[in-house]
Coordinates of C-alpha atoms and ligand atoms in Angstrom, one line a residue:
M1 CA -30.7 -1.7 -3.1
S2 CA -30.8 -5.5 -2.8
T3 CA -29.7 -7.4 0.3
V4 CA -26.4 -9.0 -0.3
C5 CA -24.2 -11.5 1.6
A6 CA -20.7 -12.8 1.5
V7 CA -18.1 -14.6 3.6
C8 CA -15.9 -11.8 4.9
T9 CA -13.1 -14.0 6.2
P10 CA -10.7 -15.9 4.0
L11 CA -12.1 -19.3 2.9
A12 CA -9.6 -21.3 4.9
Q13 CA -9.7 -23.1 8.2
G14 CA -9.4 -20.8 11.1
G15 CA -10.9 -19.9 14.5
L16 CA -13.8 -18.0 13.1
A17 CA -15.6 -17.3 9.9
V18 CA -17.8 -14.2 9.5
I19 CA -20.7 -14.0 7.1
R20 CA -22.0 -10.5 6.5
I21 CA -25.5 -9.6 5.3
S22 CA -26.2 -6.0 4.3
G23 CA -29.3 -4.2 2.9
E24 CA -32.9 -3.5 3.8
G25 CA -33.7 -7.2 4.3
A26 CA -30.6 -8.0 6.4
V27 CA -32.3 -8.4 9.8
D28 CA -35.2 -10.3 8.3
A29 CA -32.8 -12.7 6.5
A30 CA -30.8 -13.1 9.7
S31 CA -34.0 -14.0 11.6
R32 CA -34.7 -16.8 9.1
V33 CA -31.3 -18.4 9.3
F34 CA -30.5 -17.8 13.0
S35 CA -32.3 -18.9 16.1
P36 CA -31.1 -17.2 19.3
F37 CA -30.9 -19.3 22.5
L38 CA -33.6 -18.6 25.0
S39 CA -31.9 -15.9 27.1
F40 CA -31.4 -13.7 24.0
P41 CA -34.0 -11.5 22.3
K42 CA -35.6 -12.4 19.0
V43 CA -33.5 -11.2 16.0
A44 CA -36.3 -8.8 14.9
E45 CA -36.1 -7.1 18.4
M46 CA -32.3 -6.8 18.5
K47 CA -31.0 -3.2 18.7
G48 CA -28.0 -2.0 16.7
Y49 CA -24.6 -2.9 18.1
T50 CA -25.9 -5.8 20.0
C51 CA -25.1 -9.5 19.8
A52 CA -27.0 -12.8 20.4
Y53 CA -25.7 -16.3 20.7
G54 CA -27.6 -19.1 19.0
K55 CA -27.7 -21.5 16.1
V56 CA -27.5 -21.1 12.4
I57 CA -30.4 -23.1 10.9
D58 CA -30.6 -24.5 7.4
P59 CA -33.8 -22.9 6.1
E60 CA -34.4 -25.8 3.7
N61 CA -34.5 -28.6 6.3
G62 CA -34.5 -26.9 9.7
E63 CA -31.1 -28.6 10.6
A64 CA -28.7 -26.7 12.8
I65 CA -25.5 -25.9 10.9
D66 CA -23.4 -24.4 13.7
D67 CA -23.5 -22.3 16.8
A68 CA -22.8 -18.7 16.1
V69 CA -22.9 -15.1 17.4
L70 CA -25.1 -12.7 15.5
T71 CA -24.2 -9.0 15.6
V72 CA -26.8 -6.5 14.3
F73 CA -26.0 -3.0 13.1
S74 CA -28.9 -0.6 12.3
A75 CA -28.7 1.8 9.4
P76 CA -27.1 4.2 9.1
H77 CA -24.7 3.1 11.9
S78 CA -23.0 0.3 10.1
F79 CA -20.0 0.0 7.8
T80 CA -22.2 0.1 4.7
G81 CA -24.7 2.6 6.1
E82 CA -27.4 -0.1 5.7
D83 CA -28.9 -2.6 8.1
T84 CA -26.3 -5.2 8.6
A85 CA -26.1 -8.6 10.3
E86 CA -22.9 -10.5 10.8
L87 CA -22.8 -14.2 11.7
S88 CA -19.6 -15.3 13.4
C89 CA -19.4 -19.1 13.3
H90 CA -16.7 -21.7 13.6
G91 CA -14.0 -21.1 11.0
G92 CA -14.5 -24.1 8.8
V93 CA -14.6 -23.8 5.0
Y94 CA -17.6 -26.1 4.7
I95 CA -19.4 -24.4 7.6
A96 CA -18.9 -20.9 6.1
K97 CA -20.1 -22.1 2.7
R98 CA -23.2 -23.7 4.3
V99 CA -24.1 -20.6 6.3
L100 CA -23.7 -18.5 3.1
R101 CA -25.9 -20.9 1.2
A102 CA -28.5 -20.6 4.0
C103 CA -28.4 -16.8 3.5
L104 CA -28.8 -17.1 -0.3
A105 CA -31.7 -19.6 0.3
V106 CA -33.7 -16.9 2.1
G107 CA -33.3 -14.4 -0.7
C108 CA -30.0 -12.6 -0.2
E109 CA -27.8 -12.1 -3.2
Q110 CA -24.1 -12.9 -3.4
A111 CA -22.1 -9.7 -2.9
D112 CA -19.7 -8.7 -5.6
R113 CA -16.1 -7.9 -5.0
G114 CA -15.8 -4.8 -2.8
E115 CA -19.6 -4.5 -2.7
F116 CA -19.8 -3.7 1.0
T117 CA -17.2 -0.9 0.7
K118 CA -18.9 0.3 -2.5
R119 CA -22.2 0.6 -0.7
A120 CA -20.4 2.5 2.1
F121 CA -19.2 4.9 -0.6
L122 CA -22.6 5.2 -2.3
N123 CA -24.2 5.8 1.0
G124 CA -21.8 8.6 1.8
K125 CA -20.0 6.8 4.6
L126 CA -16.7 7.1 2.9
S127 CA -15.0 9.1 0.1
L128 CA -13.5 7.2 -2.8
T129 CA -10.0 7.8 -1.5
Q130 CA -11.0 6.6 2.0
A131 CA -12.4 3.4 0.4
E132 CA -9.1 2.9 -1.4
G133 CA -7.3 3.5 1.9
I134 CA -9.2 0.5 3.3
M135 CA -7.9 -1.7 0.4
D136 CA -4.4 -0.4 1.1
M137 CA -4.7 -1.2 4.8
I138 CA -5.6 -4.7 4.0
S139 CA -2.6 -5.1 1.7
A140 CA -0.2 -3.2 4.0
R141 CA 2.9 -5.3 4.7
G142 CA 4.9 -3.0 7.0
E143 CA 4.4 -0.5 9.8
D144 CA 4.8 2.6 7.7
S145 CA 2.7 1.4 4.8
L146 CA -0.1 0.6 7.3
R147 CA 0.2 4.0 8.8
A148 CA 0.1 5.7 5.4
A149 CA -3.0 3.6 4.4
R150 CA -4.6 4.3 7.7
L151 CA -4.2 8.1 7.2
T152 CA -5.8 7.8 3.8
K153 CA -8.6 5.7 5.2
E154 CA -9.1 8.3 7.9
G155 CA -9.5 10.9 5.2
R156 CA -6.1 12.7 5.1
L157 CA -5.9 12.7 1.3
F158 CA -9.6 13.6 1.1
A159 CA -9.1 16.5 3.5
E160 CA -6.1 17.8 1.6
A161 CA -7.9 17.6 -1.8
D162 CA -11.0 19.2 -0.2
D163 CA -9.0 22.1 1.1
I164 CA -7.3 22.7 -2.3
K165 CA -10.8 22.5 -3.9
R166 CA -12.0 25.1 -1.5
Q167 CA -9.2 27.5 -2.5
L168 CA -10.2 27.0 -6.2
V169 CA -13.9 27.4 -5.5
T170 CA -13.3 30.8 -3.8
A171 CA -11.2 31.9 -6.7
L172 CA -13.8 30.7 -9.1
G173 CA -16.6 32.5 -7.2
E174 CA -14.8 35.8 -7.5
L175 CA -14.1 35.2 -11.2
A176 CA -17.7 34.2 -11.9
A177 CA -19.1 37.3 -10.2
W178 CA -16.7 39.5 -12.2
V179 CA -17.3 37.7 -15.5
D180 CA -21.1 37.4 -15.2
Y181 CA -21.8 40.9 -13.8
P182 CA -19.3 43.2 -15.4
E183 CA -21.6 46.1 -15.0
E184 CA -21.8 45.7 -11.2
D185 CA -19.5 47.7 -9.2
L186 CA -17.5 44.7 -8.0
P187 CA -13.8 44.9 -7.1
A188 CA -11.8 43.8 -10.1
V189 CA -10.2 40.4 -9.8
E190 CA -6.6 41.0 -8.8
R191 CA -4.6 39.0 -11.3
S192 CA -1.7 38.8 -8.9
A193 CA -3.9 37.5 -6.1
L194 CA -5.4 34.9 -8.4
S195 CA -1.9 33.9 -9.6
G196 CA -0.9 33.5 -5.9
T197 CA -3.9 31.2 -5.2
I198 CA -3.2 29.1 -8.3
S199 CA 0.5 28.8 -7.4
S200 CA -0.3 27.8 -3.8
A201 CA -2.7 25.1 -5.0
R202 CA -0.2 23.8 -7.5
G203 CA 2.5 23.7 -4.7
R204 CA 0.2 21.5 -2.6
L205 CA -0.6 19.2 -5.5
K206 CA 3.1 18.8 -6.4
K207 CA 3.8 17.9 -2.8
L208 CA 1.2 15.2 -3.1
I209 CA 2.7 13.9 -6.4
D210 CA 6.1 13.7 -4.7
S211 CA 4.7 11.6 -1.9
Y212 CA 3.6 9.0 -4.5
D213 CA 7.1 7.6 -4.9
T214 CA 7.4 7.2 -1.1
G215 CA 4.0 5.6 -1.0
M216 CA 5.0 3.1 -3.7
L217 CA 8.3 2.4 -1.8
L218 CA 6.3 1.7 1.3
R219 CA 3.7 -0.4 -0.5
R220 CA 5.9 -2.4 -2.8
G221 CA 9.0 -2.5 -0.6
I222 CA 12.6 -1.4 -1.2
D223 CA 14.1 -3.2 -4.1
T224 CA 17.3 -4.5 -2.5
V225 CA 20.3 -6.5 -3.9
I226 CA 22.7 -8.3 -1.7
A227 CA 26.0 -8.1 -3.7
G228 CA 29.4 -9.5 -3.2
K229 CA 31.9 -12.0 -4.7
P230 CA 31.1 -15.7 -4.2
N231 CA 31.6 -17.2 -0.7
V232 CA 31.6 -14.0 1.3
G233 CA 28.3 -15.1 3.0
K234 CA 25.5 -13.4 0.9
S235 CA 23.2 -16.4 1.1
T236 CA 24.0 -16.9 4.8
L237 CA 23.2 -13.2 5.4
M238 CA 20.0 -13.5 3.5
N239 CA 18.9 -16.6 5.4
T240 CA 19.7 -14.8 8.6
L241 CA 17.5 -11.9 7.6
L242 CA 14.7 -14.1 6.5
G243 CA 15.0 -16.2 9.5
Y244 CA 15.1 -19.6 7.7
E245 CA 17.1 -21.4 5.1
R246 CA 16.1 -20.2 1.7
S247 CA 19.0 -20.0 -0.8
I248 CA 21.6 -22.7 -1.2
V249 CA 24.6 -22.2 1.1
T250 CA 27.8 -24.2 0.3
D251 CA 31.5 -23.8 0.6
L252 CA 31.9 -23.9 -3.2
A253 CA 32.5 -20.4 -4.7
G254 CA 29.8 -19.3 -7.2
T255 CA 27.0 -21.6 -6.0
T256 CA 24.3 -18.9 -5.8
R257 CA 23.5 -18.7 -9.5
D258 CA 19.9 -17.7 -9.6
V259 CA 18.4 -14.4 -8.5
I260 CA 16.1 -15.3 -5.6
E261 CA 13.7 -12.7 -4.3
E262 CA 12.2 -12.6 -0.8
G263 CA 10.4 -10.0 1.3
V264 CA 11.7 -9.2 4.7
Q265 CA 10.8 -6.5 7.3
L266 CA 13.7 -4.4 8.3
G267 CA 13.7 -1.1 10.1
G268 CA 10.0 -0.6 9.5
F269 CA 10.3 -1.1 5.7
E270 CA 9.7 -4.1 3.6
L271 CA 12.8 -5.0 1.7
R272 CA 12.5 -7.1 -1.4
L273 CA 15.8 -8.9 -1.2
S274 CA 17.5 -10.6 -3.9
D275 CA 20.6 -12.6 -3.5
T276 CA 22.7 -12.6 -6.7
A277 CA 25.7 -14.3 -8.2
G278 CA 28.9 -12.3 -7.6
I279 CA 30.1 -10.0 -10.4
R280 CA 33.5 -11.5 -11.1
T281 CA 34.6 -12.2 -14.6
T282 CA 34.2 -15.9 -15.3
D283 CA 34.5 -18.5 -18.1
D284 CA 31.5 -20.5 -16.8
R285 CA 28.7 -19.7 -19.2
V286 CA 25.9 -20.2 -16.7
E287 CA 27.7 -18.2 -14.1
S288 CA 28.5 -15.4 -16.4
M289 CA 24.8 -15.1 -17.3
G290 CA 24.2 -14.8 -13.6
V291 CA 26.9 -12.1 -13.4
S292 CA 25.3 -9.9 -16.1
I293 CA 21.9 -10.3 -14.3
A294 CA 23.6 -9.2 -11.1
R295 CA 25.1 -6.1 -12.8
K296 CA 21.7 -5.1 -14.2
R297 CA 20.0 -5.7 -10.9
L298 CA 22.6 -3.5 -9.1
S299 CA 22.0 -0.6 -11.5
D300 CA 18.2 -0.9 -11.2
C301 CA 17.8 -1.4 -7.5
A302 CA 17.1 1.1 -4.7
L303 CA 19.4 -0.3 -2.1
I304 CA 22.6 -2.4 -2.3
I305 CA 23.9 -4.4 0.6
A306 CA 27.5 -5.0 -0.4
V307 CA 29.0 -8.0 1.4
F308 CA 32.8 -8.5 1.9
D309 CA 34.7 -11.2 3.8
T310 CA 36.4 -9.2 6.5
S311 CA 38.6 -12.2 7.5
E312 CA 40.5 -11.8 4.3
A313 CA 42.2 -8.9 2.6
A314 CA 40.2 -7.3 -0.3
D315 CA 41.1 -8.7 -3.7
A316 CA 40.6 -7.6 -7.3
E317 CA 37.0 -8.8 -7.3
D318 CA 36.1 -6.9 -4.2
R319 CA 37.6 -3.8 -5.7
E320 CA 35.7 -4.4 -8.9
L321 CA 32.5 -4.4 -7.0
I322 CA 33.4 -1.3 -4.9
D323 CA 34.3 0.6 -8.1
Y324 CA 31.1 -0.6 -9.9
I325 CA 28.7 0.4 -7.1
A326 CA 30.5 3.7 -6.4
E327 CA 29.9 4.6 -10.1
L328 CA 26.2 3.8 -9.7
G329 CA 25.7 6.4 -6.9
A330 CA 23.1 4.1 -5.3
K331 CA 22.2 3.8 -1.6
V332 CA 24.6 1.3 -0.1
I333 CA 25.1 -0.5 3.1
V334 CA 28.4 -2.3 3.5
V335 CA 28.5 -5.6 5.5
L336 CA 31.9 -6.8 6.6
N337 CA 31.0 -10.4 7.2
K338 CA 32.8 -13.3 9.0
N339 CA 34.2 -11.0 11.7
D340 CA 34.3 -14.1 13.9
L341 CA 37.3 -15.2 11.8
G342 CA 39.4 -12.1 11.9
D343 CA 39.7 -8.5 10.5
R344 CA 42.0 -8.1 7.5
F345 CA 39.8 -6.0 5.2
D346 CA 41.2 -2.6 4.4
R347 CA 38.3 -0.2 5.2
S348 CA 39.9 2.7 3.5
L349 CA 38.9 1.1 0.2
L350 CA 35.3 1.9 1.1
G351 CA 35.9 5.6 1.3
G352 CA 34.4 6.3 -2.1
L353 CA 31.1 4.7 -1.2
G354 CA 30.3 7.1 1.6
C355 CA 28.1 4.6 3.3
R356 CA 27.3 2.9 6.5
V357 CA 29.6 0.0 7.4
I358 CA 28.4 -2.9 9.6
E359 CA 30.6 -5.6 10.9
L360 CA 29.0 -8.9 11.7
S361 CA 29.0 -12.6 11.5
A362 CA 26.0 -13.7 9.4
R363 CA 26.7 -17.4 10.4
Q364 CA 26.1 -16.5 14.0
G365 CA 22.8 -14.9 13.1
E366 CA 24.0 -11.3 13.8
G367 CA 23.1 -8.1 12.1
R368 CA 19.4 -7.9 11.8
E369 CA 19.0 -4.9 14.2
E370 CA 22.0 -3.0 12.9
L371 CA 20.9 -3.4 9.3
G372 CA 17.4 -2.3 10.3
A373 CA 18.8 0.8 11.8
A374 CA 20.9 1.5 8.7
V375 CA 17.9 1.1 6.4
R376 CA 15.8 3.3 8.6
E377 CA 18.6 6.0 8.5
L378 CA 18.9 5.8 4.7
F379 CA 15.2 5.9 4.0
A380 CA 13.9 7.8 7.0
G381 CA 13.6 11.0 5.0
T382 CA 11.1 9.1 2.8
G383 CA 9.0 8.0 5.7
I384 CA 5.7 9.8 6.7
D385 CA 6.0 13.0 8.5
E386 CA 3.2 13.8 11.0
D387 CA 1.2 16.0 8.8
G388 CA 2.2 14.5 5.4
T389 CA -0.2 12.7 3.1
I390 CA 1.1 9.7 1.4
F391 CA -0.6 7.6 -1.2
A392 CA 0.3 4.8 -3.6
N393 CA -2.6 4.6 -6.0
E394 CA -2.3 5.0 -9.7
R395 CA -5.8 6.4 -10.1
Q396 CA -5.3 8.9 -7.4
K397 CA -2.0 10.0 -8.9
D398 CA -3.6 10.4 -12.3
C399 CA -6.3 12.7 -11.0
I400 CA -3.7 14.8 -9.0
V401 CA -1.3 15.1 -12.0
K402 CA -4.2 16.1 -14.3
A403 CA -5.4 18.7 -11.8
E404 CA -1.9 20.1 -11.5
G405 CA -1.7 20.2 -15.3
R406 CA -4.9 22.2 -15.5
L407 CA -3.6 24.7 -12.9
A408 CA -0.4 25.0 -14.8
A409 CA -2.4 25.9 -17.9
A410 CA -4.5 28.4 -15.9
A411 CA -1.3 30.0 -14.6
A412 CA 0.1 30.2 -18.1
A413 CA -3.1 31.8 -19.4
L414 CA -3.0 34.3 -16.6
E415 CA 0.7 35.1 -17.3
A416 CA 0.0 35.5 -21.0
G417 CA -2.6 38.1 -20.2
E418 CA -5.4 36.0 -21.7
T419 CA -9.1 36.6 -20.7
L420 CA -10.3 35.6 -17.3
D421 CA -12.8 33.3 -19.1
A422 CA -9.9 31.1 -20.2
V423 CA -8.5 31.0 -16.7
T424 CA -12.0 30.1 -15.3
V425 CA -12.3 27.2 -17.7
M426 CA -9.0 25.7 -16.6
L427 CA -9.8 26.2 -12.9
D428 CA -13.1 24.4 -13.5
Y429 CA -11.3 21.5 -15.1
A430 CA -8.9 21.3 -12.2
L431 CA -11.8 21.2 -9.8
E432 CA -13.4 18.4 -11.7
E433 CA -10.2 16.3 -11.5
L434 CA -10.2 16.8 -7.7
M435 CA -13.8 15.8 -7.5
E436 CA -13.0 12.7 -9.4
L437 CA -10.2 12.0 -7.0
T438 CA -12.5 12.2 -4.0
G439 CA -15.3 10.5 -5.8
E440 CA -17.7 13.4 -5.5
K441 CA -18.0 13.5 -9.2
V442 CA -17.1 10.2 -10.7
G443 CA -18.4 8.0 -13.4
E444 CA -19.9 4.6 -12.8
A445 CA -17.1 3.0 -14.8
V446 CA -14.4 4.4 -12.5
V447 CA -16.3 3.4 -9.4
S448 CA -16.7 -0.2 -10.7
E449 CA -13.1 -0.3 -11.6
V450 CA -12.0 0.8 -8.1
F451 CA -14.1 -1.7 -6.3
S452 CA -13.3 -4.6 -8.7
K453 CA -9.9 -4.6 -7.2
F454 CA -11.3 -5.5 -3.8
C455 CA -11.9 -9.0 -2.6
V456 CA -15.3 -10.6 -2.2
G457 CA -16.5 -9.9 1.3
K458 CA -14.9 -6.5 1.7
Ligands
LIG501 P1 27.8 -16.6 -0.9 O1 28.4 -17.4 -2.0 O2 28.3 -15.2 -0.8 O3 26.3 -16.6 -0.9 O4 28.3 -17.3 0.5 P2 27.5 -18.3 1.4 O5 26.5 -17.7 2.2 O6 27.2 -19.5 0.6 O7 28.7 -18.7 2.5 C1 29.9 -19.3 2.1 C2 30.5 -20.0 3.2 O8 30.9 -19.1 4.2 C3 29.6 -21.0 3.9 O9 30.3 -22.1 4.3 C4 29.1 -20.2 5.1 O10 28.7 -21.1 6.2 C5 30.3 -19.4 5.5 N1 29.9 -18.2 6.2 C6 29.0 -17.3 5.9 N2 28.9 -16.3 6.8 C7 29.9 -16.6 7.8 C8 30.3 -16.0 9.0 O11 29.8 -15.0 9.4 N3 31.3 -16.6 9.6 C9 31.9 -17.8 9.2 N4 32.9 -18.3 9.9 N5 31.5 -18.4 8.1 C10 30.5 -17.8 7.4

């Protein structure tokens, strides 16, 4: 394989920029663009996992570009499994580009998107699911989604798929012996035992499929709507949660007309918050458009934070909202806002919602912690248990769903008393799907597709 290079850090100003070179010629290329200071060994003599401090030199004119630290990794003990050299220089966009240009000038090729991780996969350092876990880790936006991605990266999904595969291979082994050598005195394949194996494997696959929704929830965030009639303090609450002024806050009822979406970390989850217009009946055409958007959003979202002004008695509009969301059967947290002004809201009205009620003053910046705890409580069941496997990847889901489908067909064939040949074929297909999942048997097109979603330098 060729020797490739790329800037691994974002092309923006920062403390450091890292330029990675990987491939057979990595150390040689590094020796031509990097000159260690006297007390350090020559690049060619550097051992794996060692560093040297020196200067990056422009090979075209011998000019020093920047001071840098060179780290050398020797194959196979590197991320890619190949010889690798990493230059850490000052984090200037122009510096990083010049160092990259220097590497290209000595014969390295520009790495494609995800090329380093692809090489790690091709060199057997990672399974395909683990490589995808790395991508998920980079894009994780909350504690739980990071944990789920880390488990995938560490091989949790691979191990589960591998174990299910082993179950199927054992069953296939027995079937093959029996089908191929009918004249031998082999114990007959017990249909009921086979059926048990298939049903156990299906159960495990179904559990994985169920975890996809949780994975998506963690990755994409909980779609949350802050609802309430105008002027109860929705925008103020949203601003409090976001920690800065975002939506327009005024004393005029009905000022928040647009749906504004923002992400916020609460209770370990990412909430995608939208602050909506109230849902009162109105003659204002623009506002009534906002109201229908709000109703639609309420019926589609995963969590409703319903806000009421507790300093006033509930009116028809409040009741309209309570009735509307009670009907939806959604997950709801009620916020009784403006508790600094008094307590006149009749809580018994909320009975039908069966939800957590939090009293606070959004204007005084209260409520973040309590709301976080409520979110955690509502969605805790969907978090990651210690030995669970969670994923949020369409390709992986597709393979698992297909494998389960093949096993369902195998179970049906067995049930219908069809020949064991037919069952064998279905089990074979299921095995292939699982091998595509882990990347053990996967087409070039799928591999390219997976890594094309990575960034350059990863
Ligand atoms: P929205 O229409 O529901 O989005 O309400 P706003 O967030 O625009 O708030 C309406 C008015 O109520 C503004 O003047 C806020 O400053 C005020 N307000 C919001 N929360 C509180 C609170 O907790 N206490 C008091 N006293 N006023 C509040």
